[in-house]
PDB file of C-alpha atoms in Angstrom:
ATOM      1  CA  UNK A 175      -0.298   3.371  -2.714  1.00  0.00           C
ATOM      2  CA  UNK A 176      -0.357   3.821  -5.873  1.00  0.00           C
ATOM      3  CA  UNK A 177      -3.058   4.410  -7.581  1.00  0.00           C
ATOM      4  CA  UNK A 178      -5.597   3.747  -8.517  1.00  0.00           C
ATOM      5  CA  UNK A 179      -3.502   0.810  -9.946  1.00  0.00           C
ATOM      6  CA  UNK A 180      -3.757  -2.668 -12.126  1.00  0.00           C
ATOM      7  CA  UNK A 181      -3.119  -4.583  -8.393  1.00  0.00           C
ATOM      8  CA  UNK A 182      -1.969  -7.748  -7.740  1.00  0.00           C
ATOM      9  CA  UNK A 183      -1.380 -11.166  -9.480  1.00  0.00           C
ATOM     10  CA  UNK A 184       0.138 -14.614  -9.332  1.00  0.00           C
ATOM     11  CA  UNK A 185       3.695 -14.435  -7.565  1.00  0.00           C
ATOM     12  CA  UNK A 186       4.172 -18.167  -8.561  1.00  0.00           C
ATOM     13  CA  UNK A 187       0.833 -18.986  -9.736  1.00  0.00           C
ATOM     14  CA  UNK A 188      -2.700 -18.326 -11.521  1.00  0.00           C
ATOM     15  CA  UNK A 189      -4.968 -16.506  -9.536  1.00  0.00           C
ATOM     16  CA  UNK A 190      -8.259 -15.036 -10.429  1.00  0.00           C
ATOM     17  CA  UNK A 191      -7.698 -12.407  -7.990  1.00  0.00           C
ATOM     18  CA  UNK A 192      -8.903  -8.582 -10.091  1.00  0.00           C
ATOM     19  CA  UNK A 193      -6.398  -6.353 -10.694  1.00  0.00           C
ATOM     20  CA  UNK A 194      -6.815  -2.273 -10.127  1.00  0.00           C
ATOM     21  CA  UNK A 195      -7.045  -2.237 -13.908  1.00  0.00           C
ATOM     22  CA  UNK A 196     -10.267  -4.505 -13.807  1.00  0.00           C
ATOM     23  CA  UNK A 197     -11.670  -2.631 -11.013  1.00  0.00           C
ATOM     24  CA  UNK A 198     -11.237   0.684 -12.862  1.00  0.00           C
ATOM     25  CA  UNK A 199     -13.247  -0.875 -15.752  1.00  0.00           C
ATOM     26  CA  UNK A 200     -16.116  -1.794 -13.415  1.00  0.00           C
ATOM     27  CA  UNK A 201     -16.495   1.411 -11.617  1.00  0.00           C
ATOM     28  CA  UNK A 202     -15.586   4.659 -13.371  1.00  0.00           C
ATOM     29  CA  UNK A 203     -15.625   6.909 -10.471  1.00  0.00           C
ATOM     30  CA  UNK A 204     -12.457   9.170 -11.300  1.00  0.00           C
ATOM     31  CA  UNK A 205     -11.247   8.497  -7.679  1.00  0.00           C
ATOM     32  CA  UNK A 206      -7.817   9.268  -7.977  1.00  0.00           C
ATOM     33  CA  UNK A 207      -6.255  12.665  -9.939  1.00  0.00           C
ATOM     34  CA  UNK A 208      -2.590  12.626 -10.405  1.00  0.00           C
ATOM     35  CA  UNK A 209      -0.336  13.474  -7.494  1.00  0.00           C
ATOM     36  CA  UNK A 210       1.033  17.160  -6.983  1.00  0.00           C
ATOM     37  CA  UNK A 211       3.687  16.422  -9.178  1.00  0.00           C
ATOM     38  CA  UNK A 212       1.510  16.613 -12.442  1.00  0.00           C
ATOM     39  CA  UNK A 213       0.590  13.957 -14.624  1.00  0.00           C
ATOM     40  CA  UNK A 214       2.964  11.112 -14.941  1.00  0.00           C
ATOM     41  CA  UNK A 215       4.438  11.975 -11.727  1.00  0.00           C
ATOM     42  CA  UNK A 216       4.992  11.293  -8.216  1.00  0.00           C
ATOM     43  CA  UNK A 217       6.083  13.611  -5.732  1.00  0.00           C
ATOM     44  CA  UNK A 218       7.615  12.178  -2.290  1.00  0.00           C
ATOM     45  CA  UNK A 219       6.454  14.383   0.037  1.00  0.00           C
ATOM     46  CA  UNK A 220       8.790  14.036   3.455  1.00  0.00           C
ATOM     47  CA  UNK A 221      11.990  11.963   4.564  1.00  0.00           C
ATOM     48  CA  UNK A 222      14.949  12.253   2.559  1.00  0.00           C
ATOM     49  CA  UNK A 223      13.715  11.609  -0.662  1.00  0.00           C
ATOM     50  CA  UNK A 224      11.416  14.843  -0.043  1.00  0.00           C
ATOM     51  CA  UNK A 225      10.652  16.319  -3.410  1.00  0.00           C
ATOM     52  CA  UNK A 226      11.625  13.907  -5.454  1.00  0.00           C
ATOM     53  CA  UNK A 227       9.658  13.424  -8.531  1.00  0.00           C
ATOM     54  CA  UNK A 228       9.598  10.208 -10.474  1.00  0.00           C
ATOM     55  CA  UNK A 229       7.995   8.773 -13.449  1.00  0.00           C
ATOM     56  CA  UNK A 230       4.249   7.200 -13.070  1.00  0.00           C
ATOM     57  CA  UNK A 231       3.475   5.609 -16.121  1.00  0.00           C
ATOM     58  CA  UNK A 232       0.430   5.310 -18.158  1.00  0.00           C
ATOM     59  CA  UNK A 233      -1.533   2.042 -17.330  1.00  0.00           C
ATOM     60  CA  UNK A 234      -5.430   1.822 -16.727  1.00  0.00           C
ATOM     61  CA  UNK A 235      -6.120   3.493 -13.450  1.00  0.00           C
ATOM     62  CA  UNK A 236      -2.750   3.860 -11.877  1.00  0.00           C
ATOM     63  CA  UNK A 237      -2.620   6.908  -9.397  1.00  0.00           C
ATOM     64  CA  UNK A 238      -0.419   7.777  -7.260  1.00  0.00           C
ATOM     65  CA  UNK A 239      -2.190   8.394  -3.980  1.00  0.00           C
ATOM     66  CA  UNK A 240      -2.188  12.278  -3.713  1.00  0.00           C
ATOM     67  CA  UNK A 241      -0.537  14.333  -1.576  1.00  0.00           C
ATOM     68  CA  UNK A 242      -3.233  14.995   1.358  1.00  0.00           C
ATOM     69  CA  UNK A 243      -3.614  11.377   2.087  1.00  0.00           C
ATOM     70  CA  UNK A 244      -0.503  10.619   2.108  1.00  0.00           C
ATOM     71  CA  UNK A 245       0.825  13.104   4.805  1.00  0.00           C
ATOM     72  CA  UNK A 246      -2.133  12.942   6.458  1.00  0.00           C
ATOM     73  CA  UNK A 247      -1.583   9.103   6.979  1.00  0.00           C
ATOM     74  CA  UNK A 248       2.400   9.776   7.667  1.00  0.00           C
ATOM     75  CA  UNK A 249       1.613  12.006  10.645  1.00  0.00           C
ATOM     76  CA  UNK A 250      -0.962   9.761  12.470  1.00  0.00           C
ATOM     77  CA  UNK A 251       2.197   7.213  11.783  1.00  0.00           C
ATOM     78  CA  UNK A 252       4.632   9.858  13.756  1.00  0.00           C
ATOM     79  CA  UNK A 253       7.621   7.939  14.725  1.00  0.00           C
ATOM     80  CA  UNK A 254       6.057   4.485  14.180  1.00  0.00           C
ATOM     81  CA  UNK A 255       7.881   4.281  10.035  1.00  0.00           C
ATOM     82  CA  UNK A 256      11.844   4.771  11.747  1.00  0.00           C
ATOM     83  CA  UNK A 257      13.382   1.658  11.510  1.00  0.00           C
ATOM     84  CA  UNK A 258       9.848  -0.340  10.617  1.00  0.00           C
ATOM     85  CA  UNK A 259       9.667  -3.585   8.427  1.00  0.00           C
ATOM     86  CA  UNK A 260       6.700  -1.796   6.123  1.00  0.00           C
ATOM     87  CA  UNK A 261       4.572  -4.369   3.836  1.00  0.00           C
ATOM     88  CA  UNK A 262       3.038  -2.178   0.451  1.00  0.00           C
ATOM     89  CA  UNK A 263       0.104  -4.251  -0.790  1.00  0.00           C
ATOM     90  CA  UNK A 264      -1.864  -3.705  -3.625  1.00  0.00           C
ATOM     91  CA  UNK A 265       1.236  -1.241  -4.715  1.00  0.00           C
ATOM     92  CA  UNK A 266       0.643   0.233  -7.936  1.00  0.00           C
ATOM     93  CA  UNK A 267       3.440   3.343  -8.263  1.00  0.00           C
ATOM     94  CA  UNK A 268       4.383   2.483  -4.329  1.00  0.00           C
ATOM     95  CA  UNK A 269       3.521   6.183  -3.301  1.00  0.00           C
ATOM     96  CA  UNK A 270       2.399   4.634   0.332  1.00  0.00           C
ATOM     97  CA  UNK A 271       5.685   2.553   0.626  1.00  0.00           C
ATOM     98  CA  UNK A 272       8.169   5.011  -0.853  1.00  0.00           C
ATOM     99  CA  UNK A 273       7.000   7.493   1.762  1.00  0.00           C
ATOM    100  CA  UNK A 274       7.819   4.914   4.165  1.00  0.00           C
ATOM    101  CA  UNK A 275      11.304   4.195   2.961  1.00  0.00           C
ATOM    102  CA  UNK A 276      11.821   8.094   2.593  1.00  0.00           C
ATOM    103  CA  UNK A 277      10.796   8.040   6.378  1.00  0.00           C
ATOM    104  CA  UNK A 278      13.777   5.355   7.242  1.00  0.00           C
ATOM    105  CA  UNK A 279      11.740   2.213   7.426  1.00  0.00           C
ATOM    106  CA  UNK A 280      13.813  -0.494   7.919  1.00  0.00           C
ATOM    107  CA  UNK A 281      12.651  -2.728   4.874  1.00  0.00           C
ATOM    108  CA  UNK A 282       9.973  -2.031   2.513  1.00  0.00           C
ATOM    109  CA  UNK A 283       7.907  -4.997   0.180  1.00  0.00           C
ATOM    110  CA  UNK A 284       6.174  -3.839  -2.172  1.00  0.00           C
ATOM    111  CA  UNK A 285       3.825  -6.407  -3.792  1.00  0.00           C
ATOM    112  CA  UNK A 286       1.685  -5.847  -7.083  1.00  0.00           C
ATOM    113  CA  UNK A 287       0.526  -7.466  -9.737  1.00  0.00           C
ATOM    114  CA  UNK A 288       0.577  -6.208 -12.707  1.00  0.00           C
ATOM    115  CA  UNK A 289       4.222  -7.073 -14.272  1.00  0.00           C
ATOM    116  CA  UNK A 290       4.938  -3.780 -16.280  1.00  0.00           C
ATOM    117  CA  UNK A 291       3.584  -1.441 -13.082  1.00  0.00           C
ATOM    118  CA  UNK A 292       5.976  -3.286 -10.914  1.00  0.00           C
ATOM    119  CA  UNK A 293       8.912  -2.930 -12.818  1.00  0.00           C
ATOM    120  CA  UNK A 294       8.240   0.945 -13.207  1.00  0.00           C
ATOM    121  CA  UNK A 295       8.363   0.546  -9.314  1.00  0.00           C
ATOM    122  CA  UNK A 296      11.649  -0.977  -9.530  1.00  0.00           C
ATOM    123  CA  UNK A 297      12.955   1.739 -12.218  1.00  0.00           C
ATOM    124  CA  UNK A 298      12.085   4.584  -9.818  1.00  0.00           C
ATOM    125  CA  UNK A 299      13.516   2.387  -6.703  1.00  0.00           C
ATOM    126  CA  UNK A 300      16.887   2.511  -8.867  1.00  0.00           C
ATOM    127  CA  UNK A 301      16.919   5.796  -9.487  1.00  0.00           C
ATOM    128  CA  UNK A 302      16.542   6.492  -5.601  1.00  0.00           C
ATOM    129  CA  UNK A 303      19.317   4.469  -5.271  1.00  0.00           C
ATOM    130  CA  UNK A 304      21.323   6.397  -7.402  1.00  0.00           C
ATOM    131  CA  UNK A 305      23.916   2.907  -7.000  1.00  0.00           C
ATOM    132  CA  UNK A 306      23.483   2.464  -3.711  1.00  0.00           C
ATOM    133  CA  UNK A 307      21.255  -0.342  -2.012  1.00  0.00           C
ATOM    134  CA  UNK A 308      18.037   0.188  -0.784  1.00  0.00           C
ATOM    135  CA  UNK A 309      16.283  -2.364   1.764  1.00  0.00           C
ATOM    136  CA  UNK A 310      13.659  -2.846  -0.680  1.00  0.00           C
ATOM    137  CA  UNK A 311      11.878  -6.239  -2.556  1.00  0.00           C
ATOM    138  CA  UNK A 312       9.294  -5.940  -5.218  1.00  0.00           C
ATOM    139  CA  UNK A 313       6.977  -8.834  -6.021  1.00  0.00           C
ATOM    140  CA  UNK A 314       5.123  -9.493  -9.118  1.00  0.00           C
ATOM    141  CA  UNK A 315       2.141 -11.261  -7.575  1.00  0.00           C
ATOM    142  CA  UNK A 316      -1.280 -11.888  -6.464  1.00  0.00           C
ATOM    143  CA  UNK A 317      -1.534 -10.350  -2.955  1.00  0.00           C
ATOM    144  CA  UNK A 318      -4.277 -13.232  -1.683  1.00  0.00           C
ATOM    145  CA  UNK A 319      -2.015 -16.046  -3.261  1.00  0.00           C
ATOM    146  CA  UNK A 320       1.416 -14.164  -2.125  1.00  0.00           C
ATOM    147  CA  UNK A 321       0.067 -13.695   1.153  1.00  0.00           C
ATOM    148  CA  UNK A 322      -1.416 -17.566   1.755  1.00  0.00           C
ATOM    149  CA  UNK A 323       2.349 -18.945   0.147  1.00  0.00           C
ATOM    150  CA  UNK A 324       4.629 -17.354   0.955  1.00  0.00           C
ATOM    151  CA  UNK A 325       6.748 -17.158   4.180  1.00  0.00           C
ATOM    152  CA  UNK A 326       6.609 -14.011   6.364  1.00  0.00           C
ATOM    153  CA  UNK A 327       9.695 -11.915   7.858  1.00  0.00           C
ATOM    154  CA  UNK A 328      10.682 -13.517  11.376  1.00  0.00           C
ATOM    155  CA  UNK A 329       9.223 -11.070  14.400  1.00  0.00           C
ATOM    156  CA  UNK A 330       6.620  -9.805  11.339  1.00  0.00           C
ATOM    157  CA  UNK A 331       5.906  -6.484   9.728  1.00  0.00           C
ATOM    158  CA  UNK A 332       5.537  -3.321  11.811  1.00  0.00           C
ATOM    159  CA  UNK A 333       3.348  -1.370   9.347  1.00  0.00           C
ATOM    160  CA  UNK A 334       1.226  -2.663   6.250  1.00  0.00           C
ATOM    161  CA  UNK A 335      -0.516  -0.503   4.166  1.00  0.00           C
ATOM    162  CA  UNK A 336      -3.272  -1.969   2.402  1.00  0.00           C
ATOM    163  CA  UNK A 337      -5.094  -0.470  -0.226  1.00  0.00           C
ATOM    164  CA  UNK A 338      -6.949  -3.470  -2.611  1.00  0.00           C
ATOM    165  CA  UNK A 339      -9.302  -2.561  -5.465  1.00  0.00           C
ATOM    166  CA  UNK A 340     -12.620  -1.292  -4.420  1.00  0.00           C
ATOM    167  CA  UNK A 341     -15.371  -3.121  -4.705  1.00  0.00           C
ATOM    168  CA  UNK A 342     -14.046  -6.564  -5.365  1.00  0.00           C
ATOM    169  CA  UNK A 343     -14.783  -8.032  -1.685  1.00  0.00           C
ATOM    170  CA  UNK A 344     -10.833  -8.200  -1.323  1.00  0.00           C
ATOM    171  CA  UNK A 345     -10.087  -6.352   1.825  1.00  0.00           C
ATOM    172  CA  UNK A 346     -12.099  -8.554   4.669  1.00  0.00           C
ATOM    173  CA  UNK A 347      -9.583 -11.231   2.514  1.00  0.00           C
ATOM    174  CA  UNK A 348      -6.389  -9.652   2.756  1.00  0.00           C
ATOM    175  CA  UNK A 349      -7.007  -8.597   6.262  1.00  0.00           C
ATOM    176  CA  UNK A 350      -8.278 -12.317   7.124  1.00  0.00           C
ATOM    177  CA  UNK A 351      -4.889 -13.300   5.635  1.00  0.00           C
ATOM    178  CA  UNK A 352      -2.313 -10.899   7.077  1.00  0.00           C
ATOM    179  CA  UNK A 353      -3.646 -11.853  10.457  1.00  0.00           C
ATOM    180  CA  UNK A 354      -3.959 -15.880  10.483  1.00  0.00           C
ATOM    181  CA  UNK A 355      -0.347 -16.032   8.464  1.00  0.00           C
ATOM    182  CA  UNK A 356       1.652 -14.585  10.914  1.00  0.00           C
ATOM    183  CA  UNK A 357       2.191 -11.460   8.714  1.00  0.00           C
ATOM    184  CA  UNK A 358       2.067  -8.981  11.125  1.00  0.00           C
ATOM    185  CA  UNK A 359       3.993  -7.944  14.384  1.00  0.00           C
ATOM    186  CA  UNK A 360       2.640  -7.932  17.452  1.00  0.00           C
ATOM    187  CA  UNK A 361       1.572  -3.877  17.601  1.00  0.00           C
ATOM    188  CA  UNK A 362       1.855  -3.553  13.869  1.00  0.00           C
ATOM    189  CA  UNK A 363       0.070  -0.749  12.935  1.00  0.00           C
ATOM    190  CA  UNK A 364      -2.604  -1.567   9.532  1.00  0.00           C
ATOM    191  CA  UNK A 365      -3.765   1.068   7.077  1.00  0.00           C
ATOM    192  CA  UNK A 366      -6.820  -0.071   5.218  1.00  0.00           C
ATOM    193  CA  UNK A 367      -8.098   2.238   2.208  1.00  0.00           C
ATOM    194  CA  UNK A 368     -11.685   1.212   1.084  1.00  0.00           C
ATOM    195  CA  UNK A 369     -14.441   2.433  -0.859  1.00  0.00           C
ATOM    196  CA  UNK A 370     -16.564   5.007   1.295  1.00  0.00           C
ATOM    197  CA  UNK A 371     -19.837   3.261   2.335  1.00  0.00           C
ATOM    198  CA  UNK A 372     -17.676  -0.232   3.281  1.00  0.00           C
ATOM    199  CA  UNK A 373     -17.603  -1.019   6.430  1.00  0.00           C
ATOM    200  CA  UNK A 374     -14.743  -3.548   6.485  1.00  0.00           C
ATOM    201  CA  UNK A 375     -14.080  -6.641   8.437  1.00  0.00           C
ATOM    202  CA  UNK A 376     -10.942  -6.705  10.216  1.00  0.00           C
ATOM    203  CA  UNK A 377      -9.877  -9.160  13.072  1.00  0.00           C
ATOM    204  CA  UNK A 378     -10.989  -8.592  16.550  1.00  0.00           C
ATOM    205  CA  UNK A 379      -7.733  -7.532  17.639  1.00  0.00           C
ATOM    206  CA  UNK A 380      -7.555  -4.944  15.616  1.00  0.00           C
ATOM    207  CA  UNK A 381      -8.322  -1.632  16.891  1.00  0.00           C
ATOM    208  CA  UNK A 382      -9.270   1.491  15.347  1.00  0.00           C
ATOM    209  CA  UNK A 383      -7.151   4.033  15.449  1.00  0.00           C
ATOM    210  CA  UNK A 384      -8.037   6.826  13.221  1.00  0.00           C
ATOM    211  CA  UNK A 385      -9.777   7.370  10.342  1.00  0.00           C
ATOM    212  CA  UNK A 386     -10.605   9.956   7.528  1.00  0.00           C
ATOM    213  CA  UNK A 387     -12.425  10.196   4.476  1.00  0.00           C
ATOM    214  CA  UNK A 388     -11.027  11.518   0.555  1.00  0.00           C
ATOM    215  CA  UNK A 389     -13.295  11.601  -2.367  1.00  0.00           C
ATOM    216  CA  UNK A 390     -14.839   8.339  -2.911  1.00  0.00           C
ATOM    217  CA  UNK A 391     -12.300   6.543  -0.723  1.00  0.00           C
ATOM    218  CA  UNK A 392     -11.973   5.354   3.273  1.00  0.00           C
ATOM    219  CA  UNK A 393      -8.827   5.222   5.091  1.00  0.00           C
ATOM    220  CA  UNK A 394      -8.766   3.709   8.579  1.00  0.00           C
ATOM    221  CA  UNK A 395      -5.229   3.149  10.607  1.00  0.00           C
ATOM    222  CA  UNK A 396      -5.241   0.009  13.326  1.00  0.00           C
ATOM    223  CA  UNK A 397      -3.349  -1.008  15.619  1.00  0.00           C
ATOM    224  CA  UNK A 398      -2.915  -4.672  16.303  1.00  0.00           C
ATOM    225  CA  UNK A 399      -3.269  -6.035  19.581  1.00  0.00           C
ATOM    226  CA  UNK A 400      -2.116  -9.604  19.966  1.00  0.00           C
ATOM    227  CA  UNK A 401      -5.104 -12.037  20.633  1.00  0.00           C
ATOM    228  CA  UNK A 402      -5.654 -12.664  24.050  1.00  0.00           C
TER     229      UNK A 402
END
């Protein structure tokens, strides 16, 4: 994801949704250090971007999630990322999502907030590219108003990895949202980063799937179910 980033904001209106920045100014708790690739830098791990490093730039609490979590998170994902439509929320530098489009995903959103973090995202995105196009969107916006407005993918996404600020009550929210807007295919597989100690709401038809702890932080992997 990211991290731990300014988040999300209005896409095509105000919200009063927190950003990462205003989370980091609430709680202190040095959760993320820089990525293996040093400071200012993110390192994609695996796919065929593996080893690239690209620029992370210096905004209040943006880091990138490290190394560990990441490949621990890709292999409980195994072959599930080849050819998946991948929704990045809460994005920050995009580590989560770039891992996915390294992997082959089939389309990657990335939505975030904060305007000057996003187009950072979209910088390193081009110089992926290297000219060529890559199935990619980023959206400057509020994640809660994005996902309430705006009009999901036909068949919806296959894998969305969700990682909002901690301790801001968004996550029961954004989970609440994905599910009742038609975000999310019908075994879409949900990875949920929280603050450890949370123990965070998610639709019934959600199922646990695994789960590890990191510092300060919570990751849990479901698997959606369709409701019966």
């Amino acid at each position: 994801m990211k991290k731990r980033a300014s988040s999300q904001g209005p896409a095509r209106g105000k919200s009063n949704a927190p950003s990462r920045a205003d989370k980091q100014h609430g709680k202190q708790s040095g959760k993320r250090g820089q990525a293996a690739g040093g400071p200012g830098r993110l390192r994609i791990i695996g796919g065929r971007f593996k080893r690239r490093l690209l620029n992370v730039i210096d905004a209040p609490g943006l880091r990138p999630t490290p190394d560990r979590v990441r490949e621990t998170l890709y292999n409980w994902l195994g072959f599930h990322v080849g050819g998946a439509r991948v929704l990045d929320l809460y994005a920050g530098s995009g580590a989560l999502g770039l891992e996915a489009l390294s992997r082959e995903a089939a389309h990657v959103t990335f939505v975030e907030r904060d305007s000057r973090v996003a187009r950072a995202l979209e910088a390193n995105l081009a110089t992926l590219s290297n000219g060529d196009s890559l199935p990619t969107q980023v959206v400057t916006g509020d994640v809660l108003h994005w996902l309430e407005t705006a009009t999901p993918a036909a068949g919806g996404m296959d894998l969305v990895l969700l990682d909002p600020p901690f301790r801001l009550e968004l996550a029961a929210a954004s989970c609440a949202l994905l599910e009742a807007h038609g975000w999310l295919s019908d075994d879409a597989m949900i990875y949920l980063e929280v603050e450890s100690g949370l123990d965070p709401v998610v639709p019934a038809n959600w199922q646990l799937h695994r789960e590890s702890r990191a510092g300060d932080s919570h990751g849990r992997l479901y698997r959606r179910h369709p409701p019966a």
